[in-house]
Short mmCIF file of C-alpha atoms in Angstrom, two decimals:
data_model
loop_
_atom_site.label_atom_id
_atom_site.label_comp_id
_atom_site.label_asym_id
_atom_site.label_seq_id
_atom_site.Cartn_x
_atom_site.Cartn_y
_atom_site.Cartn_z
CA UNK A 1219 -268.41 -68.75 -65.16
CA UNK A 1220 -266.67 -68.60 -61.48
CA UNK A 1221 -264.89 -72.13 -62.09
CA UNK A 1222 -264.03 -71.22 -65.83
CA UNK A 1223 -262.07 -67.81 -64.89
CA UNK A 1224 -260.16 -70.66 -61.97
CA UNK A 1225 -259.49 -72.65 -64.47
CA UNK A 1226 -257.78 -69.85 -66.93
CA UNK A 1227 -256.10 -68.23 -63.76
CA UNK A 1228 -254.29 -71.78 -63.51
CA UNK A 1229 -253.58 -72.10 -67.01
CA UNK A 1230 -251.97 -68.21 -66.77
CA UNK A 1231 -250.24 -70.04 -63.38
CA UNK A 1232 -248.50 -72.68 -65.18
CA UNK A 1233 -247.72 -70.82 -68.62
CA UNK A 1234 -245.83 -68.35 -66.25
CA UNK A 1235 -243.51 -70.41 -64.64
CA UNK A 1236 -242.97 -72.60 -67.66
CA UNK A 1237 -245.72 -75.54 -67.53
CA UNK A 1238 -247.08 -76.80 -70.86
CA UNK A 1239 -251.23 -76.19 -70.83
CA UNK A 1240 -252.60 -79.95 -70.36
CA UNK A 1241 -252.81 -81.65 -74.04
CA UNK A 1242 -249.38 -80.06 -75.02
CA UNK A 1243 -246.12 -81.05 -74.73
CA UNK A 1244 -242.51 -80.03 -74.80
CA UNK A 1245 -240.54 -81.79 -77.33
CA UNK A 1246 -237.69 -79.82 -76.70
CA UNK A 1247 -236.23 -78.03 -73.68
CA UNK A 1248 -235.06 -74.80 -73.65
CA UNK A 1249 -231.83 -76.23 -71.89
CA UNK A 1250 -230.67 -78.50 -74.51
CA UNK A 1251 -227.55 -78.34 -76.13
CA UNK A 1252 -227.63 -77.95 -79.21
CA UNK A 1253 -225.96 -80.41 -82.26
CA UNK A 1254 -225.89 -79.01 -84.83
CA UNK A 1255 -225.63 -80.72 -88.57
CA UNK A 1256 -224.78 -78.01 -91.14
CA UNK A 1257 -224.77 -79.10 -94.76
CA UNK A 1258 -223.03 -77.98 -97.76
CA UNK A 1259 -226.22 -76.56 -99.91
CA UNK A 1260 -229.46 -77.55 -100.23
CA UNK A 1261 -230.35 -81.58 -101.98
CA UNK A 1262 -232.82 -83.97 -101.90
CA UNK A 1263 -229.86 -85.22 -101.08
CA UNK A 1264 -230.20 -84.06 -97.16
CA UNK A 1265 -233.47 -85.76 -96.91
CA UNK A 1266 -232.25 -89.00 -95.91
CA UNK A 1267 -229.89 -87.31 -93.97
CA UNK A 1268 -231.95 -85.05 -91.68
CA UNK A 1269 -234.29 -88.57 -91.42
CA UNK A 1270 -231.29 -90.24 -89.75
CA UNK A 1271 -230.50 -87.29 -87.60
CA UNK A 1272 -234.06 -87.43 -86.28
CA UNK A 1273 -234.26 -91.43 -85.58
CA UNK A 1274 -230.56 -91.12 -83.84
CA UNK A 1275 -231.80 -88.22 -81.32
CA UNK A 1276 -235.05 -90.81 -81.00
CA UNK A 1277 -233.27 -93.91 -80.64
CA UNK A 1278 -229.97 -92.30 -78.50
CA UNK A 1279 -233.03 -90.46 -76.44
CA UNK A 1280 -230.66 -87.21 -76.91
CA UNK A 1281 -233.36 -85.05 -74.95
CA UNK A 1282 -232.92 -87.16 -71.45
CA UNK A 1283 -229.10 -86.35 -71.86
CA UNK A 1284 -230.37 -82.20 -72.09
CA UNK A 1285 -229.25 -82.39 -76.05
CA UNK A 1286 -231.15 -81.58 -79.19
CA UNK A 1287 -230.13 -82.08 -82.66
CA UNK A 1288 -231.11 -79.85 -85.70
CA UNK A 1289 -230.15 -79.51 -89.18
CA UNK A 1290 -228.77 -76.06 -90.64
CA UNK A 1291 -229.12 -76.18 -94.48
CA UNK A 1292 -226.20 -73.98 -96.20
CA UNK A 1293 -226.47 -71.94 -99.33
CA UNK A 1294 -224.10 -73.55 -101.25
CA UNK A 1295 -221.35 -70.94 -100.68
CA UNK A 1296 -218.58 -70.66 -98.32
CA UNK A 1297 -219.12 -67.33 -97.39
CA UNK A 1298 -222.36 -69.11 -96.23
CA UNK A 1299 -221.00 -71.61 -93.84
CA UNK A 1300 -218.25 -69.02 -92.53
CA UNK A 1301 -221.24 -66.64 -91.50
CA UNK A 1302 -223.07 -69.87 -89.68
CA UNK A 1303 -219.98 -71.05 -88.06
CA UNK A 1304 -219.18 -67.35 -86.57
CA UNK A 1305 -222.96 -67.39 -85.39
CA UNK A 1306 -222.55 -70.93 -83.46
CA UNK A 1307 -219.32 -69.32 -82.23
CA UNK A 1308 -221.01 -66.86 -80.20
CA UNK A 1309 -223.67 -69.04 -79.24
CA UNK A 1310 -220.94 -71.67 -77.72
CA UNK A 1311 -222.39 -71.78 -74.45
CA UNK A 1312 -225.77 -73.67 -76.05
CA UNK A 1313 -223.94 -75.36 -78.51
CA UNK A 1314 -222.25 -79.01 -78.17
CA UNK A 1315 -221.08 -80.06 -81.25
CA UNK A 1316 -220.57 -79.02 -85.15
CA UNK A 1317 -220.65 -81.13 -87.69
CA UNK A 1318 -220.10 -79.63 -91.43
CA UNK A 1319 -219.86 -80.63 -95.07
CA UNK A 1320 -217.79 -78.58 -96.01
CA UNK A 1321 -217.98 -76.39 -99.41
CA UNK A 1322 -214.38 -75.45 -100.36
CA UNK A 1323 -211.67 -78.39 -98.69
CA UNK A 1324 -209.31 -75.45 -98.72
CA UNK A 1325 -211.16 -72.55 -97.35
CA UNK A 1326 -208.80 -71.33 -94.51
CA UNK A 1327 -211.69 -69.11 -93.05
CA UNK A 1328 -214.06 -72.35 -92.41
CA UNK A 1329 -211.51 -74.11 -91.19
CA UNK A 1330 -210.81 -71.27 -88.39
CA UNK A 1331 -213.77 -70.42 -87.04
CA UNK A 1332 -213.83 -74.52 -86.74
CA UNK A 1333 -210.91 -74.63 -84.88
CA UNK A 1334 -212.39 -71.74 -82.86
CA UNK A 1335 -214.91 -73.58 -81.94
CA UNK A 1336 -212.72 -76.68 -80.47
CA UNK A 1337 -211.63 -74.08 -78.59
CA UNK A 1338 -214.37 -73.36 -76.71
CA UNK A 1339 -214.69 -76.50 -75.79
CA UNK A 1340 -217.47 -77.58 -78.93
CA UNK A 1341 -216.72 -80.73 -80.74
CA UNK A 1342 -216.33 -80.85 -84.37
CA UNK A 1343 -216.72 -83.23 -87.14
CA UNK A 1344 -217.12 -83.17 -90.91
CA UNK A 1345 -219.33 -85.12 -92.81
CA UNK A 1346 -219.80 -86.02 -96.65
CA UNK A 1347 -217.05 -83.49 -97.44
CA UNK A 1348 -213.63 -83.54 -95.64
CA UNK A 1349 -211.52 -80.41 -95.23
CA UNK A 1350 -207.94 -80.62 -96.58
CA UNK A 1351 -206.61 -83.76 -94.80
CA UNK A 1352 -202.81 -82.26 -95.56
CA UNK A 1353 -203.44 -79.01 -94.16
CA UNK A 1354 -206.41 -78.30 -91.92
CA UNK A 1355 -207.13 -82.12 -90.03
CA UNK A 1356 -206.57 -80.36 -86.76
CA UNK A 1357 -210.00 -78.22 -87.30
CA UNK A 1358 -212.13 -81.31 -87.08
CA UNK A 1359 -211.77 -84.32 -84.57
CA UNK A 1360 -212.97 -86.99 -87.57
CA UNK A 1361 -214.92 -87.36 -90.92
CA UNK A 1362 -217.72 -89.36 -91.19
CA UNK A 1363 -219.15 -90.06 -94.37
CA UNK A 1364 -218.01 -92.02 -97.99
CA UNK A 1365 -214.65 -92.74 -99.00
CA UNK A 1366 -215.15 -90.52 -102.03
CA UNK A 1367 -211.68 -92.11 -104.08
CA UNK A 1368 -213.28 -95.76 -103.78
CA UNK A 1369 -216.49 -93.57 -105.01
CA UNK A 1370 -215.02 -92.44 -107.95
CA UNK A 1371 -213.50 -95.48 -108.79
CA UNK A 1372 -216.66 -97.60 -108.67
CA UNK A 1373 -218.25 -95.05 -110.79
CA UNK A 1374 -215.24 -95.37 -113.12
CA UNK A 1375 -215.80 -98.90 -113.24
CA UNK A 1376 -219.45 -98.72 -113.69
CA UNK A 1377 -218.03 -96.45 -117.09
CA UNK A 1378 -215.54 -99.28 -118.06
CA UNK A 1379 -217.99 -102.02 -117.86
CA UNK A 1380 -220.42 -100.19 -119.84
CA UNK A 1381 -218.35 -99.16 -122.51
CA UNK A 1382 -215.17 -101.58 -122.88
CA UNK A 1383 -213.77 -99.90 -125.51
CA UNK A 1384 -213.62 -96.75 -123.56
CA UNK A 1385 -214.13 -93.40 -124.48
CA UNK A 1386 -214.17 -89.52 -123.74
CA UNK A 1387 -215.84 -87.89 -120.60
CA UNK A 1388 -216.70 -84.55 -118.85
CA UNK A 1389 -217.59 -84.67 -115.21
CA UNK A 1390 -220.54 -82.45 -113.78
CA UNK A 1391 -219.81 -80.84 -110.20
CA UNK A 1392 -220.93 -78.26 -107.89
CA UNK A 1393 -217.82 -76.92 -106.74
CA UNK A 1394 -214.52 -78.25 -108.02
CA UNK A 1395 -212.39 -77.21 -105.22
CA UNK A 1396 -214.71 -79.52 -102.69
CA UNK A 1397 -212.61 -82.16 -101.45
CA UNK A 1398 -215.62 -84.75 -102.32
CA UNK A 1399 -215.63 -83.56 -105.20
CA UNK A 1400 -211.97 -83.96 -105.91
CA UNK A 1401 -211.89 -87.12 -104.72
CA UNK A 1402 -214.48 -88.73 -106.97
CA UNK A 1403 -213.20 -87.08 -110.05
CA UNK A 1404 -209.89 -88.74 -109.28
CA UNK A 1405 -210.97 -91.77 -108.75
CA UNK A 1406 -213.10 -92.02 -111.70
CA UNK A 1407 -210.26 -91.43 -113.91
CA UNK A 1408 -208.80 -94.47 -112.24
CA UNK A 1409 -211.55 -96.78 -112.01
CA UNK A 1410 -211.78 -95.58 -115.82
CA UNK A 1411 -208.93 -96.57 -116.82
CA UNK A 1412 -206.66 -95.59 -119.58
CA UNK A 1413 -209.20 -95.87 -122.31
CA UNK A 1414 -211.55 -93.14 -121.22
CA UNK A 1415 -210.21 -89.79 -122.25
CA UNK A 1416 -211.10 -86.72 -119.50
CA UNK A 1417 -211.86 -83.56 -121.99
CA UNK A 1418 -213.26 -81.24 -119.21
CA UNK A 1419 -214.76 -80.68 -115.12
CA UNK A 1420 -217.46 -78.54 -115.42
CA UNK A 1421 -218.48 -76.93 -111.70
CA UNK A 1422 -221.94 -75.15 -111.49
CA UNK A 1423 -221.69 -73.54 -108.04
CA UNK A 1424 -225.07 -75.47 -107.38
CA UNK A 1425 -226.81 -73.10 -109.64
CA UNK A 1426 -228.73 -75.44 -111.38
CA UNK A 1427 -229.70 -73.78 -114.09
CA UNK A 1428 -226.15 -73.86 -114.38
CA UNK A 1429 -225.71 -77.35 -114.38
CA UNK A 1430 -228.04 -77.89 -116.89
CA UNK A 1431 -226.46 -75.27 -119.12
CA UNK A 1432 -222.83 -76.70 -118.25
CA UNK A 1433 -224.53 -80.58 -119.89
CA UNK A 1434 -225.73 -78.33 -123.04
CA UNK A 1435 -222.20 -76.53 -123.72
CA UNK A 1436 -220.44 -79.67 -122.91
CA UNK A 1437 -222.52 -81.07 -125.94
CA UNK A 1438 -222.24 -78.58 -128.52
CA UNK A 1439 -218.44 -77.99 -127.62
CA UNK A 1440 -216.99 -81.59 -127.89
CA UNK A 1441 -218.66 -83.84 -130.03
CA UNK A 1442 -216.34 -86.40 -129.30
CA UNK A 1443 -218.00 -87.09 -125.71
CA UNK A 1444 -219.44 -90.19 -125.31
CA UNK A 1445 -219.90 -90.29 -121.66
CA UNK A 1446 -221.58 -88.20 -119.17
CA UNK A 1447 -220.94 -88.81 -115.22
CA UNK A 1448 -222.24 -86.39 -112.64
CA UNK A 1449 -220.26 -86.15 -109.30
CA UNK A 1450 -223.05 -84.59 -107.46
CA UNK A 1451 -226.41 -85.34 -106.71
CA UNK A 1452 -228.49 -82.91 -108.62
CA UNK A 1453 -226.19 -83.51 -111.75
CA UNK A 1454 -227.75 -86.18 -112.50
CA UNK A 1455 -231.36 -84.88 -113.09
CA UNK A 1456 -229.63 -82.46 -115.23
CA UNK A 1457 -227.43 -84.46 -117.24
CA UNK A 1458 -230.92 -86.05 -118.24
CA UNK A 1459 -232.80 -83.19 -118.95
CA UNK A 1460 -230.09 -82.28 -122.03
CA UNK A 1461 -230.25 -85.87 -123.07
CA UNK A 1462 -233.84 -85.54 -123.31
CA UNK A 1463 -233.72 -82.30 -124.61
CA UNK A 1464 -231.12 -82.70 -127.27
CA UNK A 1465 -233.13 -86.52 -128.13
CA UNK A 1466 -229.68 -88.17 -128.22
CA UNK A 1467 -229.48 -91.14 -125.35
CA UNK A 1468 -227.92 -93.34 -127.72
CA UNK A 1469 -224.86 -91.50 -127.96
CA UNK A 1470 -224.18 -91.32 -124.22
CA UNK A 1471 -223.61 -93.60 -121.32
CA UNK A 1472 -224.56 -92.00 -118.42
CA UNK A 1473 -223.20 -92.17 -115.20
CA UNK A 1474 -223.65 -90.80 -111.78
CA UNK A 1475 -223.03 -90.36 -108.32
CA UNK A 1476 -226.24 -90.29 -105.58
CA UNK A 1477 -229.94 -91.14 -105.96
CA UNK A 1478 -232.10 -88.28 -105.39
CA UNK A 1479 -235.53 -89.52 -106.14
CA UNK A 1480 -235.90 -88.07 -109.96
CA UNK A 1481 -232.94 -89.97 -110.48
CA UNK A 1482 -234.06 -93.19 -109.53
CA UNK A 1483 -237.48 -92.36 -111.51
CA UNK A 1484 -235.11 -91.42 -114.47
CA UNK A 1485 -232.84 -94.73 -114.22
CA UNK A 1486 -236.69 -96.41 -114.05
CA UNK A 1487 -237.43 -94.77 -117.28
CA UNK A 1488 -234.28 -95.57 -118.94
CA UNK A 1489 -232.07 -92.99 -119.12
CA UNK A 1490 -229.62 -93.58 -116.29
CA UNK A 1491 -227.12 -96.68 -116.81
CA UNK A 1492 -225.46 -96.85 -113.29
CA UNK A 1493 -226.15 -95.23 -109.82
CA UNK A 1494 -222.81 -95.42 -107.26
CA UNK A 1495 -224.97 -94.47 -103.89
CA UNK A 1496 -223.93 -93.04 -100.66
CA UNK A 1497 -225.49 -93.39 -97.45
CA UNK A 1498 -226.53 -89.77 -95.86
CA UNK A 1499 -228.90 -91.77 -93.35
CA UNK A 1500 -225.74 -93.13 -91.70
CA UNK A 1501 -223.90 -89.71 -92.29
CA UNK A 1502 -226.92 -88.51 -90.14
CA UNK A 1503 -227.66 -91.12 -87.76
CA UNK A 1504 -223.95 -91.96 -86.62
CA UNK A 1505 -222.94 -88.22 -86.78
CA UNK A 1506 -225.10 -87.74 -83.88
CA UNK A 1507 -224.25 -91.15 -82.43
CA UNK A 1508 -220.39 -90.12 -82.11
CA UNK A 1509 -221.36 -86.68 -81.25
CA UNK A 1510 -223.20 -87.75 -78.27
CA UNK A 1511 -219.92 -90.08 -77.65
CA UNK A 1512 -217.91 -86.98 -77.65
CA UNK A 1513 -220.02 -84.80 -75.47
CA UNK A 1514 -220.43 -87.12 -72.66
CA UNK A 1515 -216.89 -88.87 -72.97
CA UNK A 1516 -218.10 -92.43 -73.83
CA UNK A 1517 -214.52 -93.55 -74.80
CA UNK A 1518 -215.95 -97.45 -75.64
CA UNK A 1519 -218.41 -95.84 -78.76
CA UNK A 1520 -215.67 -93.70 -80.17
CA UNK A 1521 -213.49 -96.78 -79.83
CA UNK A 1522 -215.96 -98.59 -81.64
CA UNK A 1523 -216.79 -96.42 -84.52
CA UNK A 1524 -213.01 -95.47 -84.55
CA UNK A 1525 -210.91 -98.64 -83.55
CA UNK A 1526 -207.65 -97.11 -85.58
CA UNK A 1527 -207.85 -93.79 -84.19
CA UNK A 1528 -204.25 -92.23 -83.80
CA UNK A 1529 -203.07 -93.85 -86.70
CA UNK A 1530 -203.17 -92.88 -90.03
CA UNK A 1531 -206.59 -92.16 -91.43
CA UNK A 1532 -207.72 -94.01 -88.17
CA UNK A 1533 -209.95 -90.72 -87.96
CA UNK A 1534 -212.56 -91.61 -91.09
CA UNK A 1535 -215.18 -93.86 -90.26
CA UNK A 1536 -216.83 -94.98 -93.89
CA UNK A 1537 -220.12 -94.71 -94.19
CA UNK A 1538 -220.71 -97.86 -97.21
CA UNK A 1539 -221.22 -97.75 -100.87
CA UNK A 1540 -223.60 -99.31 -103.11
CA UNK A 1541 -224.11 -99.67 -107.03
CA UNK A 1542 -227.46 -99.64 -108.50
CA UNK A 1543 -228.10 -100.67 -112.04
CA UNK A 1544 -231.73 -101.09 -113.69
CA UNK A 1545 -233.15 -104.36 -113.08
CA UNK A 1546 -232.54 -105.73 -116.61
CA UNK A 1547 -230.12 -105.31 -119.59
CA UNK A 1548 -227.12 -103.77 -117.89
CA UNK A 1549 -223.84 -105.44 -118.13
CA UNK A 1550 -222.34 -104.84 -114.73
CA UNK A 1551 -222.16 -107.34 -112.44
CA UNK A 1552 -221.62 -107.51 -109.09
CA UNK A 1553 -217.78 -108.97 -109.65
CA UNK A 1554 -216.38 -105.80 -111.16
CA UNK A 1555 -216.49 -104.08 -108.39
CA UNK A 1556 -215.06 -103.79 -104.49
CA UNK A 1557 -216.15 -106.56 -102.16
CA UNK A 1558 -216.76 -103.65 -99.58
CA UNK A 1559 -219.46 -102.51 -102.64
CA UNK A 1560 -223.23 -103.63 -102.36
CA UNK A 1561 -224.58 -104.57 -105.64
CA UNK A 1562 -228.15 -103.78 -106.14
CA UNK A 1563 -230.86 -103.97 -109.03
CA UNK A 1564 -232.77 -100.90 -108.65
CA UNK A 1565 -236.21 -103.10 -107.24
CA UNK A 1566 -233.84 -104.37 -104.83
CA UNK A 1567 -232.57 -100.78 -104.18
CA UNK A 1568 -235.86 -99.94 -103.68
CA UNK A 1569 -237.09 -101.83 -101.07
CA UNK A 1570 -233.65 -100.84 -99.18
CA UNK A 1571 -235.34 -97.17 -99.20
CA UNK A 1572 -238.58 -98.34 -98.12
CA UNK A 1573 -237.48 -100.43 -95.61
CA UNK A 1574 -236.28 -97.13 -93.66
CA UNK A 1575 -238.66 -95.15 -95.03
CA UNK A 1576 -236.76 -92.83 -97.57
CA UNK A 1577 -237.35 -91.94 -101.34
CA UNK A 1578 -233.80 -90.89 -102.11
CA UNK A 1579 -230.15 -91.42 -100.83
#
């Protein structure tokens, strides 16, 4: 037993001045810097996301520059992401970079403790949801993510070229006062076109029992409403559980931004007619990938993911669209929309996921 209490002693030896026992490993060091991704709420939406995030600090080997990146899930409420950003801002000494969606575009208490944080010396971006471009740019150094007006238009397309004749519409948000969320409802009405009548905006404040109930009353208080488009990603799952509740698809075309994987199972089944999908793998992956740019002053990547930086909107790098329509019976086609657009049956949409390994986007 002589050579067993050595061994321990040795063990105890290493443990104490901070050697991993033999079979382990330290992913992370305690002396990483921290980037730090910090969403909006909490989506399937993410998933893809955070799965970027991690194949970035993989493929960028963050952990041989002494940086770690992790993903802070919000609440859904700025009050939420105010209370994060003050933590980070006493924890600036361990923390590199910020990158938010953020709730409210207009929230002038996220926006300072962001600027705070520049001013200790962390970066900060936005991604999927810029703040107010007119009024608070100078809190973030860029936004990565989807140009959400050429979102909404495309999906206001998708509307048009389902139903020619046009029509009457309510759109189904999380927050209204998001600036993705203003963005896409604006567009829509202009990829709509003057045919398609708006009656209402219905936010939910990512309650979804909410949303669901916001589909119901939307039904039941204007019968006139022939068309159903969800701006967020759970709004779609909800928009179909009324449909299906209230056993009325025929009466609605349905519309919708995001695929979270019920979605794509629903649009399988039937009883979506047109998916306009973002890319939250790239929001992940090249958040980190200009982050890292940022932190270690690597001018020729920020020129490269940036080229027209210092001119207008030069700071927005777009993360790609693509429409997804079932594989047969739809009438879209690929020449109604943008040329920047990828067109995609949903088979073909699916292999996309599996070819990085995702269920949703």
């Amino acid at each position: 037993m002589r050579w067993l209490r050595k061994w321990l002693l040795l063990i105890g030896m290493g443990l104490a001045i901070g050697l991993a026992p033999l079979g382990c490993s330290n992913a992370r060091s305690g002396s990483d810097k921290r980037i730090i991704l910090l969403t909006n709420g909490n989506s399937p939406f993410w998933d893809a996301g955070r799965a970027g995030m991690q194949e970035a600090e993989k493929d960028l080997k963050l952990h041989e520059a002494g940086l770690s990146a992790v993903f802070e899930v919000n609440n859904g409420m700025p009050q939420g992401q105010i209370d994060k950003l003050r933590q980070f801002a006493t924890q600036s000494d361990d923390v590199a970079g910020v990158c938010i969606s953020a709730v409210d575009a207009a929230n002038q208490r996220v926006a300072e403790f962001m600027r705070e944080l520049r001013g200790k010396g962390v970066h900060v971006l936005t991604f999927d949801s810029d703040v107010d471009r007119d009024h608070m740019r100078d809190a973030r150094f860029a936004y990565l993510g989807t140009d959400n007006l050429a979102g909404g238009k495309e999906l206001g397309r998708c509307a048009k070229g389902l139903r020619p004749s046009g029509g009457a519409y309510v759109t189904f948000v999380g927050r209204t006062g998001a600036q993705n969320a203003i963005e896409r409802v604006n567009g829509f009405a202009e990829g709509a076109g003057e045919k398609f009548k708006k009656i209402d905006n219905m936010g939910d404040n990512m309650d979804r029992t909410r949303a669901r109930e916001n589909v119901r009353n939307a039904m039941t208080n204007h019968p006139e409403m022939n068309t159903l488009v969800g701006i967020w990603s759970y709004n779609a799952p909800a928009i179909v559980d009324i449909v299906r509740e209230k056993e009325n698809r025929k009466s609605y075309t349905i519309v919708v931004f995001d695929a979270e994987p019920l979605a794509i199972k629903q649009m399988a089944e039937g009883d979506i007619d047109a998916l306009v999908v973002q890319n939250p793998y790239r929001m992940g992956y090249d958040a980190v990938k200009l982050m890292k740019a940022l932190i270690q002053d690597d001018q020729k990547t920020v020129k490269e993911m940036l080229p027209n930086l210092g001119q207008p909107d030069g700071d927005i790098y777009d993360t790609g669209l693509k429409v997804v329509t079932p594989d047969e019976g739809s009438l879209l086609k690929a020449e109604m929309f943008d040329k920047k657009t990828e067109f995609l049956k949903l088979g073909e949409f699916r292999k996309w996921l599996d070819k990085y390994g995702l269920t949703g986007s």
